[in-house]
């Protein structure tokens, strides 16, 4: 068997130069193809229309909540609280790692079962690994009914006057 | 009987598969290894010290055995499992109460997965304690760390599949941790779940990862790992200690230290 | 590899060495002498077939028996169907993540859930590329007492980190650290003659770090497994039961 040894073939400087260039071109093309595949792959895997829960829903008339009362919307993971001056909504999802917090009837504390964080009714952290307060969600009044927008957060002193 | 057996083992077909005679001589025993697929895993002869049970406790081998059992039981489970909410959960109940041996298979899959993680972990710890991670086995150790990660990920993705409370919340917390990674976290979490919440999409993604992507990766990695064990000179053995009278008590420890500094041998297997 | 046929097989016990196997052996020997195990050739050897394969089969059978018995005796748990609106209390991760769940108590997720695991994996992956005290000369060979002092300096520093940076002091990381420190110090004591003493002396630094990792991981997991109850409060297994 005779080996055709390309390393032994005499080559001019120009030919070598051409080889290097072609090599570079080839690697570049391979690299581009790789990057393109990755970009397209990520794009493919990214869902464009995830069919999920509505981010906006109607709670009902504000009079339905007694002053100082808390309405727990389990499905939507929201607390609607009626304070002295007005109504506000808190997300009931723990800011630590996303467990659903609990609020016992008549209690002034919201606690998380996962790692033991506790929040007051304003959403402020009382204890435990959570560091951020429970976010306040935007409320609007539409045709006399409260509407919660779960994807839109508002400042921590925003109230819906009723 | 004998005649049939002889005729069979001498037939062209048989000999195209097994290129050696009955392994009753050392020559044929060598060939049984040398001419077969096993050469990828085992040399023809092994040092007695290397196969002592306490040398490795066969931990790596047993982890591999677990992987094998998991593949088989997992395939069986796939025949009944739909990765949809709420069928996923109902299928678990079916396996438990309706399917013959369903509960046994599910148990076997579950306990084998836990055993595998424990075995892989102890394999790592023992490999470390024996000093087998050192030159020339550095890279195989690093491959091993990759295998450990994949093994844990396999178990983790499998956790979501029964779609019970434990699954759901383990994955909720886990993906929120992923989401906490700066910059890329939110995106990775979105890709992992196929949405913003844990629902059918997430279940399907975890299913594909658990049943296709991760097992294939692990199989490939284990192949590489085992091949490297061979290429790195087999199981690591301590050097036979120099005899104490040769060096004297004072120098004993330091001789052992200097007996061969690892830098001196230069990747002996790179062209193997 | 195709020429040796069954017919030409020599009789049992014949010691003739095969061309191909012999060649392979030369390669192996060269290779192995590079790996400094020059005593390889003189060592007692066994045929892989059947000696190693039989052992592997026995190990596999033992494992299978264990797993089958486990599966017959214990049923895999299945809780109620997933309910995104109600988190169970306590919500425990599978046991191999309990160590991390413990740490999530003390540090924000980015530290306990991302930084620690990432550092751990990177550290594990690069261990063999460090040449820290790799060939085990006694750790305390020179100037033992200054070294012991610096050891305890490091231990104190780390303890401080675990005491002050967590949301509460993290005893489950500190106590294993002290245990390792004590064992290392014991290695510096002048009891050269005893086997235990020599063993302690010749452990490398990497060994001790790894030992701490193992101890701490075990402690965290055991606490998470048996000593955590509702609200992730500390509890005793015989008091609140197992979760
Ligand atoms: C899926 C997981 C794994 C499988 C199936 C596996 C399999 C094996 C097998 C069969 C061996 C031969 C010796 C023995 O049985 O102990 C081995 C050796 C080895 N493994 Fe693994 N392994 C795995 C994970 C790991 C991990 C996590 C590490 C370390 C981080 C590791 C590092 C090593 C090293 C360094 C050797 C060479 C040991 C020596 O030379 O004595 N492996 N592995
Ligand atoms: S998720 Fe609420 S405390 Fe961790």
XYZ file of C-alpha atoms and ligand atoms in Angstrom:
724
model
C 0.000 0.000 0.000
C 1.479 3.286 -0.992
C 0.618 6.234 1.106
C 0.131 9.449 -0.770
C 1.731 11.736 1.717
C 0.386 15.192 1.196
C 2.811 16.510 3.768
C 5.592 15.547 1.378
C 4.206 17.213 -1.717
C 6.352 20.238 -2.569
C 4.374 23.436 -2.402
C 5.066 27.041 -3.168
C 4.457 29.829 -0.735
C 1.455 30.967 -2.789
C -0.073 27.525 -2.698
C 0.427 27.344 1.028
C -1.167 30.724 1.374
C -4.146 29.525 -0.636
C -4.436 26.450 1.574
C -4.476 28.535 4.681
C -7.099 30.797 3.214
C -9.299 27.895 2.154
C -8.861 26.322 5.562
C -9.965 29.541 7.207
C -12.903 29.828 4.845
C -13.954 26.284 5.590
C -13.739 26.674 9.364
C -15.587 29.959 9.102
C -18.376 28.329 7.127
C -18.591 25.473 9.638
C -18.683 27.913 12.521
C -21.387 29.983 10.861
C -23.450 26.902 10.158
C -23.081 25.887 13.806
C -24.106 29.282 15.114
C -27.000 29.444 12.670
C -28.227 26.053 13.805
C -28.049 27.115 17.414
C -29.880 30.376 16.855
C -32.589 28.654 14.855
C -32.782 25.906 17.450
C -33.323 28.322 20.290
C -35.819 30.234 18.194
C -37.686 27.033 17.476
C -37.775 26.018 21.126
C -39.005 29.391 22.257
C -42.792 29.204 22.339
C -44.585 31.971 20.459
C -48.075 31.210 21.646
C -48.094 29.429 24.963
C -51.712 28.835 25.847
C -51.788 29.998 29.414
C -54.010 31.544 32.025
C -55.395 34.985 31.283
C -53.302 37.729 32.828
C -56.300 39.963 33.354
C -59.477 38.975 35.122
C -62.513 40.397 36.830
C -62.809 40.054 40.597
C -66.209 41.595 41.260
C -67.626 44.650 42.940
C -65.452 46.272 45.622
C -68.343 46.344 48.091
C -68.152 42.551 48.185
C -65.036 42.789 50.373
C -65.566 44.076 53.892
C -63.101 46.770 55.031
C -60.040 45.030 56.410
C -61.025 41.838 54.653
C -58.882 39.690 52.354
C -60.107 37.860 49.308
C -57.901 34.899 48.345
C -58.114 34.013 44.675
C -56.542 30.572 44.624
C -56.773 29.944 40.910
C -55.198 33.253 39.987
C -52.767 33.298 42.922
C -53.758 36.740 44.098
C -54.830 38.293 47.394
C -57.207 41.232 47.087
C -57.017 43.278 50.297
C -59.371 46.039 51.299
C -57.559 48.425 53.638
C -58.889 51.590 55.257
C -58.256 53.833 52.294
C -58.787 51.531 49.378
C -58.236 48.215 47.674
C -54.960 46.685 46.546
C -53.923 43.317 45.170
C -50.884 41.237 46.156
C -49.428 38.342 44.252
C -49.606 35.263 46.451
C -46.535 33.736 44.826
C -43.596 33.766 47.223
C -40.793 36.026 46.009
C -38.230 33.516 47.202
C -38.765 30.586 44.881
C -42.345 30.692 43.744
C -44.315 28.535 46.144
C -47.869 29.660 46.788
C -48.145 31.389 50.144
C -51.048 30.910 52.526
C -53.177 33.269 54.474
C -55.312 31.947 57.281
C -58.676 33.576 57.796
C -58.433 36.544 60.144
C -54.640 36.355 60.423
C -52.344 39.284 59.820
C -49.556 37.220 58.306
C -48.939 35.501 55.007
C -46.624 32.484 55.286
C -44.829 30.335 52.748
C -44.697 26.576 53.314
C -41.541 25.980 51.321
C -38.755 27.686 53.249
C -40.747 29.516 55.862
C -40.864 33.131 54.654
C -43.496 35.343 56.291
C -45.033 38.569 54.992
C -47.410 41.110 56.489
C -50.645 42.115 54.813
C -48.891 44.920 52.967
C -46.592 42.311 51.445
C -43.522 43.368 53.442
C -41.085 40.632 54.466
C -41.360 39.762 58.138
C -38.890 36.898 58.144
C -37.280 34.116 56.236
C -35.273 33.665 53.110
C -37.423 35.875 50.890
C -35.922 39.327 50.482
C -38.366 41.062 48.168
C -41.863 41.945 49.244
C -44.894 40.464 47.558
C -45.500 42.656 44.532
C -48.599 44.754 44.226
C -50.568 44.162 41.053
C -52.360 46.750 39.000
C -56.068 47.128 39.665
C -58.549 48.998 37.548
C -62.221 49.649 37.917
C -64.226 48.711 34.875
C -67.993 49.132 34.898
C -67.976 49.128 38.666
C -65.980 45.904 38.942
C -62.401 45.352 40.047
C -60.063 44.002 37.371
C -56.623 42.535 38.247
C -53.724 42.666 35.798
C -51.357 39.937 36.961
C -48.475 40.897 34.709
C -48.385 44.526 35.623
C -46.822 45.559 38.928
C -47.426 48.904 40.569
C -45.767 50.909 43.334
C -46.157 49.647 46.854
C -48.418 52.465 47.939
C -50.816 52.428 45.033
C -54.411 52.027 46.085
C -57.600 51.733 44.192
C -59.925 54.198 45.863
C -63.466 53.002 46.208
C -27.000 -33.128 20.829
C -23.249 -32.795 20.799
C -23.209 -33.193 17.059
C -25.743 -30.464 16.552
C -23.823 -28.200 18.865
C -20.589 -28.901 17.040
C -22.206 -28.377 13.680
C -23.724 -25.168 14.900
C -20.533 -23.759 16.337
C -18.620 -24.661 13.189
C -21.126 -23.098 10.840
C -20.112 -20.026 8.911
C -22.766 -17.925 10.550
C -21.702 -18.812 14.077
C -18.075 -18.189 13.253
C -18.853 -14.862 11.669
C -20.146 -13.807 15.079
C -17.802 -15.614 17.487
C -14.332 -15.816 16.090
C -12.994 -18.073 18.783
C -13.555 -21.604 19.985
C -15.099 -22.644 23.248
C -13.208 -20.753 25.950
C -11.659 -23.745 27.626
C -8.057 -22.859 26.880
C -6.259 -19.696 27.793
C -5.804 -19.018 24.127
C -9.497 -19.145 23.445
C -10.210 -17.237 26.615
C -7.912 -14.527 25.356
C -9.671 -14.564 22.044
C -13.070 -14.396 23.712
C -12.058 -10.989 24.957
C -9.654 -9.963 22.256
C -11.822 -10.704 19.279
C -15.016 -9.390 20.764
C -16.638 -6.184 21.677
C -15.422 -6.637 25.243
C -11.979 -5.519 24.221
C -13.358 -2.023 24.425
C -13.905 -2.523 28.135
C -11.524 -5.188 29.346
C -8.005 -6.285 28.587
C -7.358 -9.965 28.016
C -5.669 -10.395 31.353
C -6.134 -8.419 34.501
C -3.937 -7.930 37.486
C -5.171 -9.773 40.514
C -4.890 -6.595 42.517
C -7.156 -4.792 40.068
C -10.154 -7.041 40.433
C -10.119 -7.322 44.198
C -13.616 -6.387 45.252
C -12.524 -3.620 47.594
C -10.475 -1.967 44.851
C -13.508 -0.402 43.193
C -16.416 -2.173 44.888
C -17.473 -2.388 41.226
C -19.265 0.876 41.876
C -18.890 2.230 38.370
C -19.937 -1.085 36.898
C -22.976 -1.214 39.141
C -23.924 2.331 38.166
C -23.782 1.163 34.572
C -25.950 -1.835 35.480
C -28.477 0.566 37.000
C -28.488 2.590 33.797
C -29.225 -0.591 31.901
C -32.100 -1.560 34.216
C -33.473 1.970 33.988
C -33.444 1.878 30.212
C -35.384 -1.376 30.158
C -37.940 -0.485 32.837
C -38.301 3.021 31.418
C -39.096 1.656 27.990
C -41.771 -0.542 29.534
C -43.279 2.418 31.358
C -43.382 4.412 28.129
C -45.887 1.951 26.686
C -48.516 3.180 29.129
C -47.542 6.761 29.800
C -48.994 9.845 28.070
C -47.135 13.084 28.697
C -50.347 15.115 28.931
C -52.174 16.681 31.847
C -54.024 14.984 33.516
C -53.421 11.592 31.816
C -49.897 11.553 33.138
C -51.158 11.306 36.682
C -53.968 8.908 35.823
C -51.508 6.637 34.036
C -49.571 6.390 37.284
C -52.727 5.276 39.023
C -53.375 2.810 36.217
C -49.900 1.386 36.549
C -50.574 1.024 40.216
C -53.970 -0.626 40.083
C -54.769 -1.804 36.572
C -51.650 -2.841 34.678
C -50.177 -6.255 35.478
C -46.833 -5.792 37.221
C -47.251 -2.049 36.650
C -46.529 -1.134 40.222
C -43.514 -3.413 40.308
C -42.059 -1.827 37.180
C -42.683 1.644 38.471
C -41.060 0.775 41.795
C -38.113 -0.798 40.055
C -37.622 2.283 37.899
C -37.887 4.595 40.886
C -35.626 2.699 43.285
C -33.068 1.962 40.605
C -32.810 5.650 39.773
C -32.189 6.524 43.417
C -29.694 3.700 43.739
C -27.894 4.877 40.633
C -27.436 8.383 41.983
C -26.111 6.994 45.248
C -23.779 4.594 43.418
C -22.445 7.278 41.087
C -21.815 9.551 44.021
C -20.044 6.899 46.067
C -18.109 5.864 42.944
C -16.867 9.424 42.689
C -15.983 9.630 46.365
C -14.174 6.305 46.313
C -12.317 7.151 43.104
C -11.175 10.300 44.828
C -10.145 8.596 48.042
C -8.069 6.107 46.088
C -6.320 8.949 44.309
C -7.438 7.545 40.963
C -8.288 11.001 39.658
C -4.646 11.909 39.232
C -2.500 11.767 36.175
C -3.120 10.205 33.699
C -6.802 9.972 34.596
C -7.563 13.675 34.993
C -9.723 13.907 31.932
C -11.668 10.777 32.777
C -12.467 12.261 36.157
C -13.781 15.364 34.419
C -15.909 13.221 32.117
C -17.137 11.527 35.275
C -18.250 14.827 36.781
C -20.253 15.419 33.612
C -21.842 11.988 34.018
C -22.782 12.793 37.604
C -24.509 15.978 36.484
C -26.396 14.179 33.722
C -27.443 11.426 36.113
C -28.902 13.952 38.535
C -30.615 15.810 35.696
C -32.151 12.562 34.474
C -33.606 11.912 37.871
C -34.780 15.494 38.159
C -36.562 15.570 34.806
C -38.126 12.227 35.683
C -39.520 13.748 38.846
C -42.035 15.861 36.925
C -43.474 13.002 34.914
C -45.922 11.524 37.492
C -47.484 14.987 37.734
C -48.252 14.767 41.442
C -47.810 17.483 44.036
C -44.220 16.506 44.751
C -43.321 16.640 41.047
C -44.955 19.938 40.470
C -43.408 21.804 43.355
C -39.958 20.293 43.011
C -39.934 21.528 39.421
C -41.487 24.887 40.344
C -38.732 25.596 42.846
C -36.036 24.167 40.573
C -36.977 26.231 37.539
C -37.243 29.345 39.676
C -33.663 28.767 40.748
C -32.749 28.584 37.074
C -34.682 31.810 36.589
C -32.524 33.467 39.251
C -29.390 33.147 37.103
C -28.421 36.652 36.015
C -29.029 37.703 32.407
C -29.778 34.339 30.806
C -31.899 32.880 33.607
C -35.312 34.059 32.468
C -34.687 32.906 28.909
C -33.391 29.491 29.940
C -36.403 29.014 32.167
C -38.725 29.953 29.315
C -37.032 27.447 27.024
C -37.098 24.754 29.677
C -40.769 25.152 30.475
C -41.975 26.115 27.035
C -43.962 28.918 28.642
C -44.280 30.952 31.785
C -46.011 28.403 33.922
C -45.707 24.669 34.450
C -48.283 22.985 32.242
C -48.558 20.496 29.373
C -45.748 22.188 27.488
C -43.364 21.843 30.376
C -44.390 18.227 30.882
C -43.729 17.424 27.234
C -40.338 19.113 27.313
C -39.279 17.288 30.430
C -40.524 14.065 28.891
C -38.416 14.482 25.789
C -35.386 15.429 27.854
C -35.902 12.499 30.180
C -36.586 9.835 27.581
C -34.418 10.874 24.663
C -31.924 13.686 25.079
C -30.385 12.906 28.446
C -30.216 9.090 28.133
C -28.522 9.364 24.760
C -26.047 11.877 26.136
C -25.382 9.661 29.126
C -24.902 6.570 26.961
C -22.420 8.427 24.811
C -20.601 9.807 27.845
C -20.422 6.433 29.563
C -18.988 4.918 26.394
C -16.270 7.542 26.359
C -15.665 7.090 30.079
C -15.207 3.329 29.882
C -13.004 3.588 26.847
C -10.818 6.056 28.711
C -10.517 3.719 31.698
C -8.872 1.243 29.301
C -6.768 3.824 27.540
C -5.521 5.280 30.791
C -3.991 1.954 31.682
C -6.861 0.246 33.454
C -7.928 0.634 37.015
C -5.629 2.794 39.081
C -3.437 0.807 41.448
C -1.093 2.168 44.062
C 2.537 1.627 43.222
C 3.912 -1.319 45.033
C 5.695 0.347 47.926
C 9.479 0.297 47.909
C 10.766 -1.944 50.597
C 11.537 -0.117 53.773
C 14.978 -1.625 54.279
C 16.081 -0.288 50.913
C 15.642 3.329 51.824
C 15.679 3.480 55.607
C 12.928 4.771 57.814
C 13.869 8.420 57.585
C 13.470 8.648 53.843
C 10.593 6.254 53.533
C 7.810 8.763 53.245
C 9.696 11.087 50.943
C 10.784 8.265 48.645
C 7.220 7.342 48.208
C 6.445 10.906 47.425
C 9.212 11.179 44.861
C 8.842 7.707 43.415
C 7.735 9.244 40.179
C 6.528 12.722 39.886
C 3.430 12.806 37.744
C 4.842 15.515 35.524
C 7.556 13.227 34.242
C 5.412 11.002 32.074
C 4.053 12.821 29.158
C 0.586 11.744 27.947
C 1.689 8.237 26.982
C -1.590 7.316 25.405
C -2.262 10.192 23.099
C -1.617 8.164 20.000
C -3.248 5.003 21.316
C -7.939 -10.654 13.621
C -9.643 -13.127 11.379
C -7.073 -15.837 10.850
C -7.182 -17.812 14.122
C -9.982 -20.293 13.685
C -11.455 -22.662 16.239
C -9.949 -25.696 14.554
C -6.441 -24.449 15.033
C -6.991 -23.788 18.694
C -4.227 -25.356 20.771
C -5.104 -27.658 23.570
C -6.162 -26.447 26.994
C -3.396 -25.095 29.142
C -0.940 -24.546 26.326
C 1.136 -21.522 27.086
C 1.925 -20.488 23.527
C 1.663 -16.788 23.145
C -0.247 -15.433 20.226
C 1.260 -13.123 17.711
C -1.419 -10.520 17.991
C -1.867 -10.773 21.725
C 1.877 -10.643 22.186
C 2.089 -7.493 20.110
C -0.699 -5.957 22.100
C 1.196 -6.820 25.231
C 4.275 -5.015 24.110
C 2.180 -1.940 23.520
C 0.550 -2.326 26.898
C 3.871 -2.759 28.608
C 5.363 0.321 27.028
C 2.302 2.226 27.941
C 2.254 0.993 31.463
C 5.906 1.602 32.105
C 5.161 5.174 31.176
C 2.529 5.116 33.846
C 5.199 4.135 36.352
C 3.805 0.741 37.202
C 6.888 -1.042 36.049
C 6.190 -3.957 38.368
C 3.247 -4.760 36.126
C 4.962 -7.640 34.398
C 5.809 -9.524 37.566
C 2.406 -9.131 39.095
C 0.053 -12.070 39.364
C -2.505 -11.907 36.575
C -5.769 -13.635 35.823
C -7.651 -14.234 32.609
C -10.417 -11.689 32.180
C -12.572 -14.470 30.882
C -13.889 -15.974 33.099
C -12.485 -14.470 36.300
C -13.447 -10.820 35.902
C -16.620 -11.469 33.952
C -17.881 -13.888 36.585
C -17.261 -11.343 39.294
C -19.117 -8.721 37.328
C -22.033 -11.087 36.886
C -22.135 -11.802 40.599
C -22.088 -8.089 41.389
C -24.875 -7.507 38.887
C -26.950 -10.329 40.353
C -26.474 -8.980 43.849
C -27.635 -5.556 42.710
C -30.638 -7.020 40.913
C -31.698 -8.978 43.965
C -31.418 -5.887 46.123
C -33.476 -3.796 43.700
C -36.157 -6.406 43.169
C -36.586 -6.907 46.899
C -36.786 -3.141 47.374
C -39.418 -2.890 44.650
C -41.482 -5.703 46.119
C -41.359 -4.294 49.639
C -41.670 -0.560 49.119
C -44.019 1.246 46.799
C -42.878 4.407 45.069
C -44.824 7.309 46.558
C -47.513 9.074 44.569
C -49.137 12.112 46.104
C -52.331 13.784 44.982
C -52.468 15.271 41.501
C -50.449 18.447 40.929
C -52.274 21.542 42.114
C -50.656 24.828 41.107
C -52.739 26.707 43.645
C -51.744 24.791 46.745
C -48.180 24.186 47.874
C -47.856 21.199 50.206
C -46.300 21.859 53.585
C -43.454 21.066 53.902
C -42.490 20.872 50.228
C -39.403 18.690 50.146
C -37.240 18.171 47.103
C -36.004 14.662 46.232
C -33.303 13.664 48.700
C -30.384 14.354 46.406
C -31.413 18.028 46.336
C -32.133 18.370 50.032
C -28.640 19.667 50.781
C -29.260 22.488 48.350
C -32.739 23.103 49.746
C -31.143 23.460 53.181
C -28.758 26.073 51.852
C -31.649 27.941 50.225
C -32.714 28.684 53.786
C -29.579 30.656 54.447
C -28.661 32.313 51.198
C -30.566 33.946 48.344
C -31.315 31.601 45.415
C -28.621 33.125 43.259
C -26.023 32.092 45.848
C -27.400 28.819 47.202
C -29.032 27.599 44.008
C -26.719 28.875 41.311
C -23.349 29.988 42.656
C -22.706 27.121 45.089
C -23.651 24.288 42.709
C -21.794 25.924 39.825
C -18.661 26.415 41.915
C -18.961 22.888 43.244
C -19.184 21.356 39.782
C -16.325 23.472 38.476
C -14.215 22.635 41.532
C -14.903 18.930 41.100
C -14.146 19.049 37.400
C -10.755 20.711 37.830
C -9.541 18.943 40.988
C -7.139 16.667 39.073
C -5.497 19.599 37.309
C -4.273 21.053 40.540
C -0.968 19.843 41.778
C -1.664 20.720 45.376
C 0.438 18.457 47.504
C -0.362 15.795 45.021
C 2.084 13.102 45.974
C 1.379 13.240 49.662
C 4.504 14.260 51.479
C 3.442 14.794 55.081
C 1.456 17.996 55.144
C 3.309 19.152 58.205
C 6.788 18.264 57.074
C 8.214 21.711 57.549
C 7.375 24.119 60.348
C 4.377 22.204 61.660
C 3.205 24.774 64.149
C 3.105 27.746 61.811
C 1.175 25.573 59.397
C -1.261 24.498 62.082
C -1.713 28.133 63.007
C -2.502 29.106 59.436
C -4.863 26.139 59.170
C -6.875 27.390 62.105
C -6.708 30.880 60.680
C -8.451 29.606 57.569
C -10.914 27.580 59.625
C -11.759 30.621 61.746
C -12.148 32.780 58.645
C -14.492 30.337 56.959
C -16.445 29.855 60.172
C -16.866 33.608 60.308
C -18.197 33.599 56.772
C -20.713 30.875 57.597
C -21.621 32.531 60.876
C -22.308 35.996 59.579
C -23.306 35.805 55.923
C -26.193 33.340 56.252
C -29.582 34.497 57.417
C -28.777 32.484 60.566
C -25.448 30.855 61.532
C -24.912 27.766 59.413
C -23.766 25.208 61.976
C -24.220 22.377 59.503
C -21.268 23.716 57.503
C -19.149 24.845 60.449
C -19.181 21.692 62.547
C -17.874 19.469 59.707
C -15.225 22.115 59.075
C -14.049 21.936 62.663
C -14.038 18.151 62.569
C -11.776 18.226 59.526
C -9.562 20.847 61.158
C -9.180 18.671 64.243
C -8.315 15.625 62.159
C -5.692 17.635 60.253
C -4.209 18.932 63.470
C -4.066 15.410 64.820
C -1.946 14.621 61.777
C 0.599 17.199 62.891
C 1.103 15.580 66.283
C 4.369 13.693 66.581
C 3.000 10.149 66.566
C 4.827 9.043 63.480
C 4.977 5.408 64.447
C 1.318 4.567 64.667
C -0.520 3.553 61.528
C -3.274 6.069 62.094
C -0.703 8.808 62.560
C 1.043 8.003 59.292
C -2.265 7.769 57.509
C -3.347 11.180 58.799
C 0.003 12.732 57.949
C 0.098 11.551 54.387
C -3.350 12.774 53.339
C -3.130 15.587 50.823
C -4.798 18.954 51.148
C -7.207 18.010 48.353
C -8.229 15.009 50.442
C -9.155 17.180 53.387
C -11.158 19.611 51.297
C -13.004 16.728 49.728
C -13.599 15.191 53.147
C -15.171 18.431 54.297
C -17.363 18.495 51.211
C -18.529 14.936 51.868
C -19.195 15.568 55.556
C -21.038 18.816 54.944
C -23.128 17.369 52.096
C -24.109 14.405 54.268
C -24.976 16.619 57.224
C -27.117 18.956 55.132
C -28.935 16.071 53.485
C -29.622 14.257 56.744
C -30.963 17.436 58.342
C -33.177 18.128 55.344
C -34.377 14.538 55.278
C -35.244 13.949 58.909
C -35.060 17.170 60.846
C -37.270 19.524 58.882
C -41.000 19.760 59.389
C -43.840 22.085 58.392
C -42.715 25.599 57.513
C -39.212 24.160 57.211
C -38.773 24.477 60.964
C -36.335 22.277 62.815
C -37.986 19.168 64.212
C -37.055 15.728 65.435
C -38.015 12.679 63.421
C -39.564 10.921 66.433
C -41.519 14.057 67.208
C -43.044 15.147 63.937
C -42.567 11.939 61.985
C -40.889 11.666 58.611
C -41.732 13.823 55.681
C -23.101 7.398 34.956
C -22.159 7.402 35.783
C -20.863 6.577 35.762
C -20.636 5.329 35.250
C -21.627 4.409 34.581
C -19.233 5.039 35.491
C -18.606 3.841 35.136
C -17.296 3.536 35.458
C -16.722 2.222 35.377
C -17.456 0.951 34.933
C -15.419 2.313 35.773
C -14.444 1.151 35.924
C -14.030 0.969 37.373
C -15.140 0.844 38.385
O -16.066 0.046 38.180
O -15.082 1.574 39.394
C -15.151 3.703 36.076
C -13.920 4.226 36.482
C -13.695 5.571 36.775
N -14.653 6.540 36.979
Fe -16.608 6.315 36.529
N -18.639 6.116 36.108
C -19.601 7.068 36.299
C -19.427 8.289 36.923
C -18.208 8.793 37.368
C -18.044 9.998 38.141
C -19.189 10.884 38.639
C -16.691 10.155 38.341
C -15.948 11.261 39.061
C -16.245 12.465 39.096
C -16.018 9.065 37.696
C -14.645 8.904 37.645
C -14.026 7.717 37.301
C -12.592 7.536 37.257
C -11.510 8.607 37.541
C -12.377 6.184 36.936
C -11.060 5.469 36.838
C -10.934 4.775 38.144
C -9.645 4.048 38.298
O -8.773 4.173 37.449
O -9.536 3.364 39.309
N -16.962 8.244 37.122
N -16.322 4.421 35.880
S -40.465 29.698 48.154
Fe -41.367 30.743 49.791
S -39.824 30.615 51.271
Fe -38.887 29.644 49.584
